[in-house]
Structures are given as C-alpha cells and as structure tokens.
CSV table of C-alpha atoms and ligand atoms in Angstrom, one decimal:
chain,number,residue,atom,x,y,z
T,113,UNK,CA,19.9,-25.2,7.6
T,114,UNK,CA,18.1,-22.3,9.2
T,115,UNK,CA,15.1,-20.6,7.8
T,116,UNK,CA,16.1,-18.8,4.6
T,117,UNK,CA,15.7,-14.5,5.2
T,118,UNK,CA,15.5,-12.4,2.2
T,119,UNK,CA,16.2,-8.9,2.0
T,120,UNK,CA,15.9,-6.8,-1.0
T,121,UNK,CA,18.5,-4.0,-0.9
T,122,UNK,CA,17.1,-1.3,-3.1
T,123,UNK,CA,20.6,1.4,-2.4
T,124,UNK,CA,18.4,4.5,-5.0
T,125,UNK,CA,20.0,7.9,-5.4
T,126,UNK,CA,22.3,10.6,-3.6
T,127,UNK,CA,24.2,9.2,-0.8
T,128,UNK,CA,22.0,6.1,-1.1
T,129,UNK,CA,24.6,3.7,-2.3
T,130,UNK,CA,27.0,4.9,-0.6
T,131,UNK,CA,25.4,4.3,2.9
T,132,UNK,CA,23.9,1.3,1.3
T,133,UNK,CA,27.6,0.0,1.4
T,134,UNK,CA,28.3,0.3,4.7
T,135,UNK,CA,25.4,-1.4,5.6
T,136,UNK,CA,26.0,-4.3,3.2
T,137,UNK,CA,29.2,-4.8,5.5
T,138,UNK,CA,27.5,-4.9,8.8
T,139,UNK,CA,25.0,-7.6,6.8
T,140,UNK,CA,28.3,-9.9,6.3
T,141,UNK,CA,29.3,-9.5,9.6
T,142,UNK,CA,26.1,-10.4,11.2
T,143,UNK,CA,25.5,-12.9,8.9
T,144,UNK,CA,28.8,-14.9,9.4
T,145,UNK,CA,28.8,-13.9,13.2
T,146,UNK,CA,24.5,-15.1,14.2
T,147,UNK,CA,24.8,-18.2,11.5
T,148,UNK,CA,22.1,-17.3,9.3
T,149,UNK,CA,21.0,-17.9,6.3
T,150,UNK,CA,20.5,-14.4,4.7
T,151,UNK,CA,19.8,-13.5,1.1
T,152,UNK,CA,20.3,-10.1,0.0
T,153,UNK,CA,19.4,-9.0,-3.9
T,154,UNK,CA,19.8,-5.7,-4.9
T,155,UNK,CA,17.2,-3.8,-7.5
T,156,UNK,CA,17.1,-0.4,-9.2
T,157,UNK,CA,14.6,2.3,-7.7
T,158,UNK,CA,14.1,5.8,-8.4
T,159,UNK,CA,16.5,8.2,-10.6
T,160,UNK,CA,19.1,5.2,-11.2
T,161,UNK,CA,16.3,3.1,-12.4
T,162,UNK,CA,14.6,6.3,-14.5
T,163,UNK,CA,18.1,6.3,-16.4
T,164,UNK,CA,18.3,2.5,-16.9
T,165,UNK,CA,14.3,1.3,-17.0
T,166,UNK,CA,13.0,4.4,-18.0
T,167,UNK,CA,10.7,3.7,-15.1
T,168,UNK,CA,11.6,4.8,-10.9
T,169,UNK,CA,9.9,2.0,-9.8
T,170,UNK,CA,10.6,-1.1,-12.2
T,171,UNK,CA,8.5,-4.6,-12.3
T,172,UNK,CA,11.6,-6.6,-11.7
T,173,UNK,CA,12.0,-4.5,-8.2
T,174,UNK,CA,8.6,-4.7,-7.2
T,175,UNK,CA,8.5,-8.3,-8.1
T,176,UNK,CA,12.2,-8.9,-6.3
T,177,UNK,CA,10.6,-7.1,-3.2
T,178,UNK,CA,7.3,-9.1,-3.7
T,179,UNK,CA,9.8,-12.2,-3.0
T,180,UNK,CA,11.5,-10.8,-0.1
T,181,UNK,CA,10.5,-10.7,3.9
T,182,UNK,CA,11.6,-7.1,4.0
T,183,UNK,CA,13.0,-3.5,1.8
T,184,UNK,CA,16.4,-2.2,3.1
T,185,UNK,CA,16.0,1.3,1.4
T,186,UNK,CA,18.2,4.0,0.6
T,187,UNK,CA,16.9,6.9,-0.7
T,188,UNK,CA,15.9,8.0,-3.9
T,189,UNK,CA,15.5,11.5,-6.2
T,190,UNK,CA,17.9,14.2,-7.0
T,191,UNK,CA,18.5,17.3,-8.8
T,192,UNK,CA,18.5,15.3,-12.1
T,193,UNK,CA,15.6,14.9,-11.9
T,194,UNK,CA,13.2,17.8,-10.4
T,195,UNK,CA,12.5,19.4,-13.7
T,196,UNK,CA,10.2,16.2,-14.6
T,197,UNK,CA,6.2,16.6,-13.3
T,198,UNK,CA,5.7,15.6,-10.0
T,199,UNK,CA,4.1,12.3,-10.9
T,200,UNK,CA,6.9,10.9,-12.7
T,201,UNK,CA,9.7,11.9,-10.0
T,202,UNK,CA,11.7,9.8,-8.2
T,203,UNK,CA,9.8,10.7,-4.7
T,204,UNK,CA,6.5,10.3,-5.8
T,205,UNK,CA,6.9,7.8,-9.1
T,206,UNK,CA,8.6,5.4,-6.8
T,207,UNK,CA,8.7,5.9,-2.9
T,208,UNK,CA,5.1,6.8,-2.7
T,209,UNK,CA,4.3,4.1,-4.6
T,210,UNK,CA,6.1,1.6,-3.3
T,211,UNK,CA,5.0,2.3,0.0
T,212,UNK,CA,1.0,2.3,-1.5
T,213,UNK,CA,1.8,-1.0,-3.3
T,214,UNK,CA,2.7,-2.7,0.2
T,215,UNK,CA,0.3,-1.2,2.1
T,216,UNK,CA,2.5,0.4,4.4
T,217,UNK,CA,0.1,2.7,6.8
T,218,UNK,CA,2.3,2.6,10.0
T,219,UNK,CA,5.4,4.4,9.5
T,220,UNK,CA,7.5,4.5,12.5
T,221,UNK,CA,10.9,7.1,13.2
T,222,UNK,CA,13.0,6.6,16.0
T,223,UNK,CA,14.8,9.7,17.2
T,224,UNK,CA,17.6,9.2,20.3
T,225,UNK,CA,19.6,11.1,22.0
T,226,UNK,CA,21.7,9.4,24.6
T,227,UNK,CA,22.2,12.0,27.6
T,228,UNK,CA,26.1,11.9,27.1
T,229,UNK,CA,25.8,13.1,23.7
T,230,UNK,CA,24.0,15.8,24.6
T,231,UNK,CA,26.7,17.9,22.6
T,232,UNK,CA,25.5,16.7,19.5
T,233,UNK,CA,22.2,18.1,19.7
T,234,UNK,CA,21.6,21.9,18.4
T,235,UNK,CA,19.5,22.3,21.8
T,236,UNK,CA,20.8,24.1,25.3
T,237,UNK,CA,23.0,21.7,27.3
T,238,UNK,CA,20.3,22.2,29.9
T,239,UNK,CA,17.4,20.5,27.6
T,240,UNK,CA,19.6,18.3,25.9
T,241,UNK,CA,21.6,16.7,28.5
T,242,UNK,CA,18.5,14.9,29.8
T,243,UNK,CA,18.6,12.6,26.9
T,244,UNK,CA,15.5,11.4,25.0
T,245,UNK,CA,14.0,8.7,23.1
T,246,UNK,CA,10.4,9.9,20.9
T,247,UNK,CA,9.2,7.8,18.6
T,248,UNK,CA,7.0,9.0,16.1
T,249,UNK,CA,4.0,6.8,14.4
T,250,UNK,CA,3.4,8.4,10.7
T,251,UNK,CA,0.5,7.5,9.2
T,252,UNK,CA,1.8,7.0,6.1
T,253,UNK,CA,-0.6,5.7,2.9
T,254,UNK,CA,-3.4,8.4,3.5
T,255,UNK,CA,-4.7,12.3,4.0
T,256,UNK,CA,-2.9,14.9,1.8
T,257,UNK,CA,-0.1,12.5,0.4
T,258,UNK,CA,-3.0,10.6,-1.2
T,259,UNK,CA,-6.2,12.5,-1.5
T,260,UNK,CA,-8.0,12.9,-5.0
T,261,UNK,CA,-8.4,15.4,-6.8
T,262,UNK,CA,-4.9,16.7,-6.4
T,263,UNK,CA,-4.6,19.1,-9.3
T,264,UNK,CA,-3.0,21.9,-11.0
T,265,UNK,CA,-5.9,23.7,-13.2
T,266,UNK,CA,-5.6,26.4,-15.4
T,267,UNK,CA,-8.5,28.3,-16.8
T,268,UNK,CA,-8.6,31.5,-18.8
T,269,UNK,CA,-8.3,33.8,-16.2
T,270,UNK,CA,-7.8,31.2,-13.0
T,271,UNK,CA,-5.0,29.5,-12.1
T,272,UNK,CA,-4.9,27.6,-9.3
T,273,UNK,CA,-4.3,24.2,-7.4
T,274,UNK,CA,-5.9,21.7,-5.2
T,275,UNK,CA,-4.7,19.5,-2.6
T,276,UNK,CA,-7.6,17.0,-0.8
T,277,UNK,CA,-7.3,15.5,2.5
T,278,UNK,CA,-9.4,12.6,3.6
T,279,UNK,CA,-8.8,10.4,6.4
T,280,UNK,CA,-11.3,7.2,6.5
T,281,UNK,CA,-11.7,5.8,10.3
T,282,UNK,CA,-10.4,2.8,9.9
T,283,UNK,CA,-7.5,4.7,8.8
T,284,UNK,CA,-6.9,6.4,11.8
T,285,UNK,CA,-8.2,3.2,13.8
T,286,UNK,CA,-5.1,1.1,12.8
T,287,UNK,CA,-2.1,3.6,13.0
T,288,UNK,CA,-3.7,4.5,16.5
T,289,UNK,CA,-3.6,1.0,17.2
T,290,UNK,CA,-0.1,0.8,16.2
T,291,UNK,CA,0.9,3.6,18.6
T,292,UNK,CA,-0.7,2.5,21.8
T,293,UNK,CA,0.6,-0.9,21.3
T,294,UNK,CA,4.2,0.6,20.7
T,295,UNK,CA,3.4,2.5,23.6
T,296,UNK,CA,2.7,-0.6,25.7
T,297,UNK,CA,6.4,-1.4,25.1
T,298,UNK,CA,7.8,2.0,26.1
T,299,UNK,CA,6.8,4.7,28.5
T,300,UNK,CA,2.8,4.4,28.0
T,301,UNK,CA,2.2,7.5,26.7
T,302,UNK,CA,1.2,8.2,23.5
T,303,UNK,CA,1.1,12.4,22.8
T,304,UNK,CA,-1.6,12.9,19.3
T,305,UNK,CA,-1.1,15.7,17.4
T,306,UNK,CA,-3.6,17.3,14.9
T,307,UNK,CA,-5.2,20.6,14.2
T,308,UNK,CA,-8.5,19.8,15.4
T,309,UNK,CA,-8.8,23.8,15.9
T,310,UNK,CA,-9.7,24.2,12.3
T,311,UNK,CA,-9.8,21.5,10.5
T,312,UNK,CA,-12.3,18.6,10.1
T,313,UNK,CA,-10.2,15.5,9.3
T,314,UNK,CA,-8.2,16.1,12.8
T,315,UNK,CA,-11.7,16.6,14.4
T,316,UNK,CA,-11.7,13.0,13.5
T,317,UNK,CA,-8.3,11.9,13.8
T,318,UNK,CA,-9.0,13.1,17.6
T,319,UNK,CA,-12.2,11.8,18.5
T,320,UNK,CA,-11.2,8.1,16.8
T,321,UNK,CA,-7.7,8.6,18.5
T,322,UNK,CA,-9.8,8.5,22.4
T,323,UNK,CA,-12.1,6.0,21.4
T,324,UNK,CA,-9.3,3.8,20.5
T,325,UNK,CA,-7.3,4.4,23.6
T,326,UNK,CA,-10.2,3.0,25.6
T,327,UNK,CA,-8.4,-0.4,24.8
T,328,UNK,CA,-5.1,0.5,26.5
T,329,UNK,CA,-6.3,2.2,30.0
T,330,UNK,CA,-2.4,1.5,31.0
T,331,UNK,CA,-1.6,4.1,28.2
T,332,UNK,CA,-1.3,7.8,28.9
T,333,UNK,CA,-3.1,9.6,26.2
T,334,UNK,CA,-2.9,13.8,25.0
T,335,UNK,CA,-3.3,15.6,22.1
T,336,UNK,CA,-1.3,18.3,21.3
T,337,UNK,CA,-2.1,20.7,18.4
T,338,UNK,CA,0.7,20.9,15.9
T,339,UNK,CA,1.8,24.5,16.4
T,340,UNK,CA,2.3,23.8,20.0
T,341,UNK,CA,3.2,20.6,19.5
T,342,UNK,CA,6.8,21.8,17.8
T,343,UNK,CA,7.6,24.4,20.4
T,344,UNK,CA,6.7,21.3,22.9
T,345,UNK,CA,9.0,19.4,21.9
T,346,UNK,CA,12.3,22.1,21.1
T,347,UNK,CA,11.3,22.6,24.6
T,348,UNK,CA,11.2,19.7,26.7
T,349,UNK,CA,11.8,16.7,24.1
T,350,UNK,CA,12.5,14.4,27.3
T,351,UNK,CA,8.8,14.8,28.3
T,352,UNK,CA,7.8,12.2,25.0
T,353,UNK,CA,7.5,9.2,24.4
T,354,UNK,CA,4.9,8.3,21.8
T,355,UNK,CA,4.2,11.1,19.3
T,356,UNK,CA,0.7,9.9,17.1
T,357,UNK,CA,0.8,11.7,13.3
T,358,UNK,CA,-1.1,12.1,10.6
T,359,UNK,CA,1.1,11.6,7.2
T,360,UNK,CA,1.7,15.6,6.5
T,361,UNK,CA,2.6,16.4,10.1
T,362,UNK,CA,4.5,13.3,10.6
T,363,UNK,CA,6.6,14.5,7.8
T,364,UNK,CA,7.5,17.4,9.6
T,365,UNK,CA,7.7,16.2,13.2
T,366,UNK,CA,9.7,13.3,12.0
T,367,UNK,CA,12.3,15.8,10.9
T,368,UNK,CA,11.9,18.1,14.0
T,369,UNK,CA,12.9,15.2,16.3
T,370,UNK,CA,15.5,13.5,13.6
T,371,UNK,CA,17.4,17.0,13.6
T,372,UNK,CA,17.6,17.4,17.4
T,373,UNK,CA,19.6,13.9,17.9
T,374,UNK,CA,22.4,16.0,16.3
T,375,UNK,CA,21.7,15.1,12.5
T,376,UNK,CA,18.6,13.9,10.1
T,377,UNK,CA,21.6,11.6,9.6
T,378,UNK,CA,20.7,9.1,12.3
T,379,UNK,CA,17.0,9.1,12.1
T,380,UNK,CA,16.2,5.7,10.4
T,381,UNK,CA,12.4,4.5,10.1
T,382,UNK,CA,10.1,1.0,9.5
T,383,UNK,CA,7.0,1.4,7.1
T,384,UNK,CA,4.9,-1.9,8.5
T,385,UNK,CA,1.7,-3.1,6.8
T,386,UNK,CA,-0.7,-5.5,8.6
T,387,UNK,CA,1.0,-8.3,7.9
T,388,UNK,CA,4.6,-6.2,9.4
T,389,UNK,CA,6.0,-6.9,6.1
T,390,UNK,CA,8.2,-3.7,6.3
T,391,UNK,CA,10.4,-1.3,4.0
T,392,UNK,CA,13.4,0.2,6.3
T,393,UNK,CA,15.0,3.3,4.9
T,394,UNK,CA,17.0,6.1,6.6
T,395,UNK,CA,14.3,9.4,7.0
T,396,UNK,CA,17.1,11.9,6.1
T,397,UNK,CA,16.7,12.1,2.2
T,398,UNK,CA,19.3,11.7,-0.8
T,399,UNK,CA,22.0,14.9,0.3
T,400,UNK,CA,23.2,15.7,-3.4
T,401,UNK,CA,25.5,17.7,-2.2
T,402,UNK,CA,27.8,15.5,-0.3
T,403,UNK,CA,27.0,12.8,-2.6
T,404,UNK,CA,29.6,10.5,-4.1
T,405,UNK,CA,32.2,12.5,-1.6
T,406,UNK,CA,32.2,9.8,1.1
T,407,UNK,CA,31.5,12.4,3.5
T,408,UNK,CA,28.1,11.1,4.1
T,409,UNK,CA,26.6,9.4,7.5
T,410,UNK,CA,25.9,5.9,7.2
T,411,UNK,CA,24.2,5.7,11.1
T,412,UNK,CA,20.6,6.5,9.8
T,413,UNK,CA,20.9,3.5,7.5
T,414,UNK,CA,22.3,0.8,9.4
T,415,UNK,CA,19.9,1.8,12.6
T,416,UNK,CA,17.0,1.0,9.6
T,417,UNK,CA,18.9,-2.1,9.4
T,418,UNK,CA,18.4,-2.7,13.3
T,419,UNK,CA,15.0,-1.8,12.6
T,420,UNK,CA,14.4,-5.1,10.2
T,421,UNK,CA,16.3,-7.3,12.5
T,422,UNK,CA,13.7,-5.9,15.3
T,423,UNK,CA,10.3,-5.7,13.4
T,424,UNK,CA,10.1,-8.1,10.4
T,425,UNK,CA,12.9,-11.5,11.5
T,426,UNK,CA,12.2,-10.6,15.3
T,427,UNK,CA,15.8,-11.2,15.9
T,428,UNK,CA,16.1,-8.6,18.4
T,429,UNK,CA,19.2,-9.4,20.2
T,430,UNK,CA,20.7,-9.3,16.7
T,431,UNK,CA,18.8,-5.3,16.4
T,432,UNK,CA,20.1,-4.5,20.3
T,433,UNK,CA,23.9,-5.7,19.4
T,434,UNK,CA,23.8,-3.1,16.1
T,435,UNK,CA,22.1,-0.4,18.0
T,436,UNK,CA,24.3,-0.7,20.9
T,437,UNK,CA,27.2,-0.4,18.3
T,438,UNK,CA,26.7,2.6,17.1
T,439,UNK,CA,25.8,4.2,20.4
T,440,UNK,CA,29.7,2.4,21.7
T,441,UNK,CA,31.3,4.2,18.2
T,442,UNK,CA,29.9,7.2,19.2
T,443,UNK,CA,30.8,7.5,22.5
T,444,UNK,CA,34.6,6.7,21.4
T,445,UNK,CA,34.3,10.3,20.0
T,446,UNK,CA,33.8,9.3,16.1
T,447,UNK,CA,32.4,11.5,14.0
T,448,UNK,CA,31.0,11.9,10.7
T,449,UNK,CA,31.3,15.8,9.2
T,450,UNK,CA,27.6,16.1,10.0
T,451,UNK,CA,27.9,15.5,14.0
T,452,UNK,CA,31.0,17.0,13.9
T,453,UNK,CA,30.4,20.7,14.7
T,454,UNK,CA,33.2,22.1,12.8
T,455,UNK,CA,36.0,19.5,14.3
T,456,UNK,CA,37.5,16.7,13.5
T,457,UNK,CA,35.5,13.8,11.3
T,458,UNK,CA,35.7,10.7,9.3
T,459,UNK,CA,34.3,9.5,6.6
T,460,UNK,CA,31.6,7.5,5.3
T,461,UNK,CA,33.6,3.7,5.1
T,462,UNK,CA,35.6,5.2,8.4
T,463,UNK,CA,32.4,5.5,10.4
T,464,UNK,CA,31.5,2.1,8.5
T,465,UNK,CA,34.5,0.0,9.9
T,466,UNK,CA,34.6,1.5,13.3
T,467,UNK,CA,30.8,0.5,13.9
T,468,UNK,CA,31.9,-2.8,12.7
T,469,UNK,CA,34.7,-2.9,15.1
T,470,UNK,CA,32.0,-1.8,17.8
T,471,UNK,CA,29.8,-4.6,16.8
T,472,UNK,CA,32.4,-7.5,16.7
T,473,UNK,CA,33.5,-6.3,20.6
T,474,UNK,CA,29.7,-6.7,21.1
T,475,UNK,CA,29.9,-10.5,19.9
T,476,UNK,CA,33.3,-10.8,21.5
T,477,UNK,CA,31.5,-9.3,24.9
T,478,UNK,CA,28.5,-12.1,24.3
T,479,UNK,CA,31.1,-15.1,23.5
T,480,UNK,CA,33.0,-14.2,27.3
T,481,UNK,CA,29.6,-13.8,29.3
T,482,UNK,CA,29.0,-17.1,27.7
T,483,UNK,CA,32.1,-18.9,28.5
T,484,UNK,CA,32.3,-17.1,31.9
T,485,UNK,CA,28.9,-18.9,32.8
T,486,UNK,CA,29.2,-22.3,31.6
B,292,LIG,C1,10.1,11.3,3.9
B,292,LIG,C2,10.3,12.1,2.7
B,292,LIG,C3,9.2,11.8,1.7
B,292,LIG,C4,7.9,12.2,2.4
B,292,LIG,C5,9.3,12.6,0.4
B,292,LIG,C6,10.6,12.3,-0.3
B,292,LIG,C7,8.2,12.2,-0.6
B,292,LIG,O1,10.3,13.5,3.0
B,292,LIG,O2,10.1,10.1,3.8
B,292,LIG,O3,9.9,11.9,5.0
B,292,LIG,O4,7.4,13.3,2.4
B,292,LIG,O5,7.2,11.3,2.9
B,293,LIG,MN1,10.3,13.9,5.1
C-alpha cells in the first residue's frame, strides 16, 4: 500500500466551506486518478468552532493537525464575531495562533497572471499583457503581529495604545534564507522591501538580508523601500520575481499583487516551518458578503491545494496537473462573478466541476503521451 498522507481540512468561516467543497472534489479525483492513499479529517476552527467549542481554536483541531503531514485551510472570522476583543476573535484567537503553535515563519503567496489573461487584471493592457509571476516571502510568526507589549491603556486623562515591533536576527536569517533559495528555483532575484529610512528593525532586516545573500552570489539582490515598492510594482509587476517581507508589509504587498492577478480570489499561500510542515489557505479572507450564495471563487483554494501537493508530499507533477487546470478553465473563458467584469459568470460548484473536467483532460493527456511512447 503506498505511504499513508494525511491532511487535515479545517473549511472555518465565510466562503470557507464552501470553497472547501470544491476542493474536497478535486482531492477524490486526484486521489482515485495518482493511486494514493490519502486521509482527509475535517476539524472546527474559528467562528464555527467559537459557536460549538466555545473556543476558535479547539484541542481536538490542534491535536487532529498535530497528527497530520499538512492544514488545508479555509478561512476564518466574520461579522459575528467582531464585537468580541481582539484576542478572543476568530483571526487572532485561532489563525495567529495556529500559525505560532506550528512555528510557521515562512509564509509564501503566489500571485500569476498569465499574459493572455491580461484582461483580468485592473492594470493597463500595456502593463498587464506582459504577464507576471511574484512570489512574495512573508515573514509570518514575528515583528508587529507578535511584539509585546501590545496594549490598549487608559489612564485618567491618557488614552492611548501601543503596538511593539521586534525582529530577532535569526528571524530575519531564516525567512531570508527561504527567499534566496526560492529564488534559486525561479528568476534569481530576490527584491527586499523595508523602511530602513526610518525605522530601526528594517535597518536590520536590510543589513541581515545582504549578509545572507552572500551565500547565493547566483541571486540578484535589491531593496526597495515600501512606499516605492507599491508604485513599483502597479508599475511594472513583470520586473519581479522574489519579493522579501517583513509580516506587516507582507500583509499588504501580498494583497497588492493577489488583487492585480484579477481577484484576491486566486491568491493562495503555504506557511512552512523548519521542518516544511505547512498550513495552505487561500490569502483572500472570509467574504461575508457573498457567503453561503455560491457566488464565491474556489481558484484561491484549490491553488493552496497545489501548494501542499508541491511543498509538504513533493508530489509535484500532481501540484503542476492542478495548476495547469485551472490556468486550461480559465482560458476556456470561465468565470467566476469576481473575474467577471460585469459579464457573464458561474458559480462556485460550476467553476468546481469545470476545473475538474480540466484536470481529468490533464490525466487523459498524460495516459496518451504514455501509450503513444511505449
Ligand atoms: C492574512 C490575513 C491575516 C493577517 C488576518 C486575518 C489576521 O489578512 O492572512 O493576510 O493579517 O495575516
Ligand atoms: Mn492579509
């Protein structure tokens, strides 16, 4: 029997589940299609598990991911839920915690826009139409997410809050690592952004991020300073390759690139630790509004999905087929409402069963070059 794979599905909040669906479909398909001996258990997290547990981020999940080789995540908080303190909501009681738990430091967001598509991107047909693939390394268990104190204090006649950021070098060490070997399997060139104008933490993020790159003198290193760094890339996003982040600016970044693919709706993301035991999860958030309408797009999610195929079972041929699908269902002109720019779409399952359609020609393609060259 082959090696036993087990992925906890954890589907969370908003559009979560519904996405999470989808997904689950492509799972069986790959499953029955590569042979393989998956396991797939689903847990509560965030709001859902609030209303059930009474907790965002229960012990069974944490122990049912502890089991697992990787987290297929969906997404997690809601307007339900926003008039609890910030350290009991969904976002912080359970994502940021789960990815602190697991040690996930290196959080990496894939943003791609074939040139054909160029249509789907908000930019100029003369920027977009060059295509472009940026992949952005978060760090993603430090600085502001993280620092202590983080505090709201009232006296008698102040009021006011604090926010610390600290960034340890060994911190910035390993996510720099992470880039310039990402790099090293890309374009070799890694662009680090920071604000080393002002403010002491990037002073250090920089200087660590050149001594670092002495290890990789293949890899083309700059550093960009975030306010130019997001005209940059409106600009010229073909000109990246490998954007370096601290957590904050990641955050934002990450969403600069996701939203010029066409929709946050296809950025998907790994968060590795050391060992590259990973949590996959789309980057685009829970969308209450479309939520439970089927209107949602599931590309984000099953691209995560790629993402563990790629990074945690190195089954790549497996992560190239589903990638490859989605790019095939999208050239046939399919559309969910977000990419559609006011014409015609389909929904959720639609866009669901048409990737899986995509994906079984990619099999069917794989079965003739075989038979062809026996
Ligand atoms: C993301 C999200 C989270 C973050 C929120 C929900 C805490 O925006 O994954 O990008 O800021 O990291
Ligand atoms: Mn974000």
């Amino acid at each position: 029997m082959n090696k036993k794979l087990k992925i906890a599905m954890l589907p969370g909040d908003g559009i979560g589940p519904e996405v999470m669906q989808e997904t689950y479909k492509i799972i069986k398909i790959i499953k029955k299609k590569s042979n393989l001996n998956l396991k797939i258990k689903k847990y509560d997290i965030g709001g859902i598990a609030i209303e059930k547990w009474g907790k965002a981020l229960p012990k069974k999940t944490l122990k049912g991911c502890e089991k697992s080789h990787a987290i297929l995540l969906g997404s997690v908080g809601g307007p339900k839920w926003e008039y609890l303190p910030s350290h009991q909501r969904p976002e912080v009681a359970s994502l940021l915690k789960i990815r602190k738990y697991f040690n996930l430091f290196a959080n990496l967001r894939y943003s791609i826009l074939h040139p054909k598509l160029y249509k789907l991107s908000p930019l100029k047909k003369k920027i977009a139409d060059k295509g472009f693939d940026i992949l952005c390394v978060r760090e993603l268990t430090s600085g502001i997410y993280f620092g202590q104190p983080s505090l709201e204090i009232k006296k008698k006649n102040k009021h006011y809050a604090i926010d610390t950021t600290i960034y340890h070098k060994n911190e910035i060490k390993r996510i720099a690592h992470i880039a310039f070997q990402e790099a090293l399997k890309r374009k070799k060139k890694v662009t680090s952004i920071d604000k080393s104008n002002v403010l002491q933490t990037s002073k250090l993020w920089k200087k660590t991020v050149n001594q670092v790159s002495q290890n990789y003198p293949e890899v083309n290193l700059s550093h960009l300073y975030f306010d130019n760094a997001v005209m940059q890339i409106i600009k010229n996003p073909h000109s990246f390759d490998v954007i370096l982040c601290p957590n904050l600016i990641g955050d934002i970044i990450s969403d600069e690139c996701g939203i010029l693919t066409g929709s946050i709706g296809m950025l998907s993301s790994a968060s590795l630790n050391e060992k590259k035991f990973g949590l996959y999860e789309p980057a685009g958030g829970t969308a209450p509004d479309i939520q439970g309408k089927n209107l949602a797009n599931p590309i984000a999610q099953i691209l995560s999905l790629a993402l563990l195929f790629k990074h945690t079972f190195k089954l790549n041929t497996i992560s190239k087929k589903i990638k490859l699908a989605i790019q095939k269902t999208l050239l046939k002109g399919y559309r969910t409402l977000d990419i559609s720019n006011g014409k015609k779409f389909i929904t959720t399952d639609q866009m669901g069963n048409e990737i899986i359609k995509s994906l079984l020609e990619e099999y069917n393609n794989e079965k003739n070059f075989i038979s062809k060259n026996i």
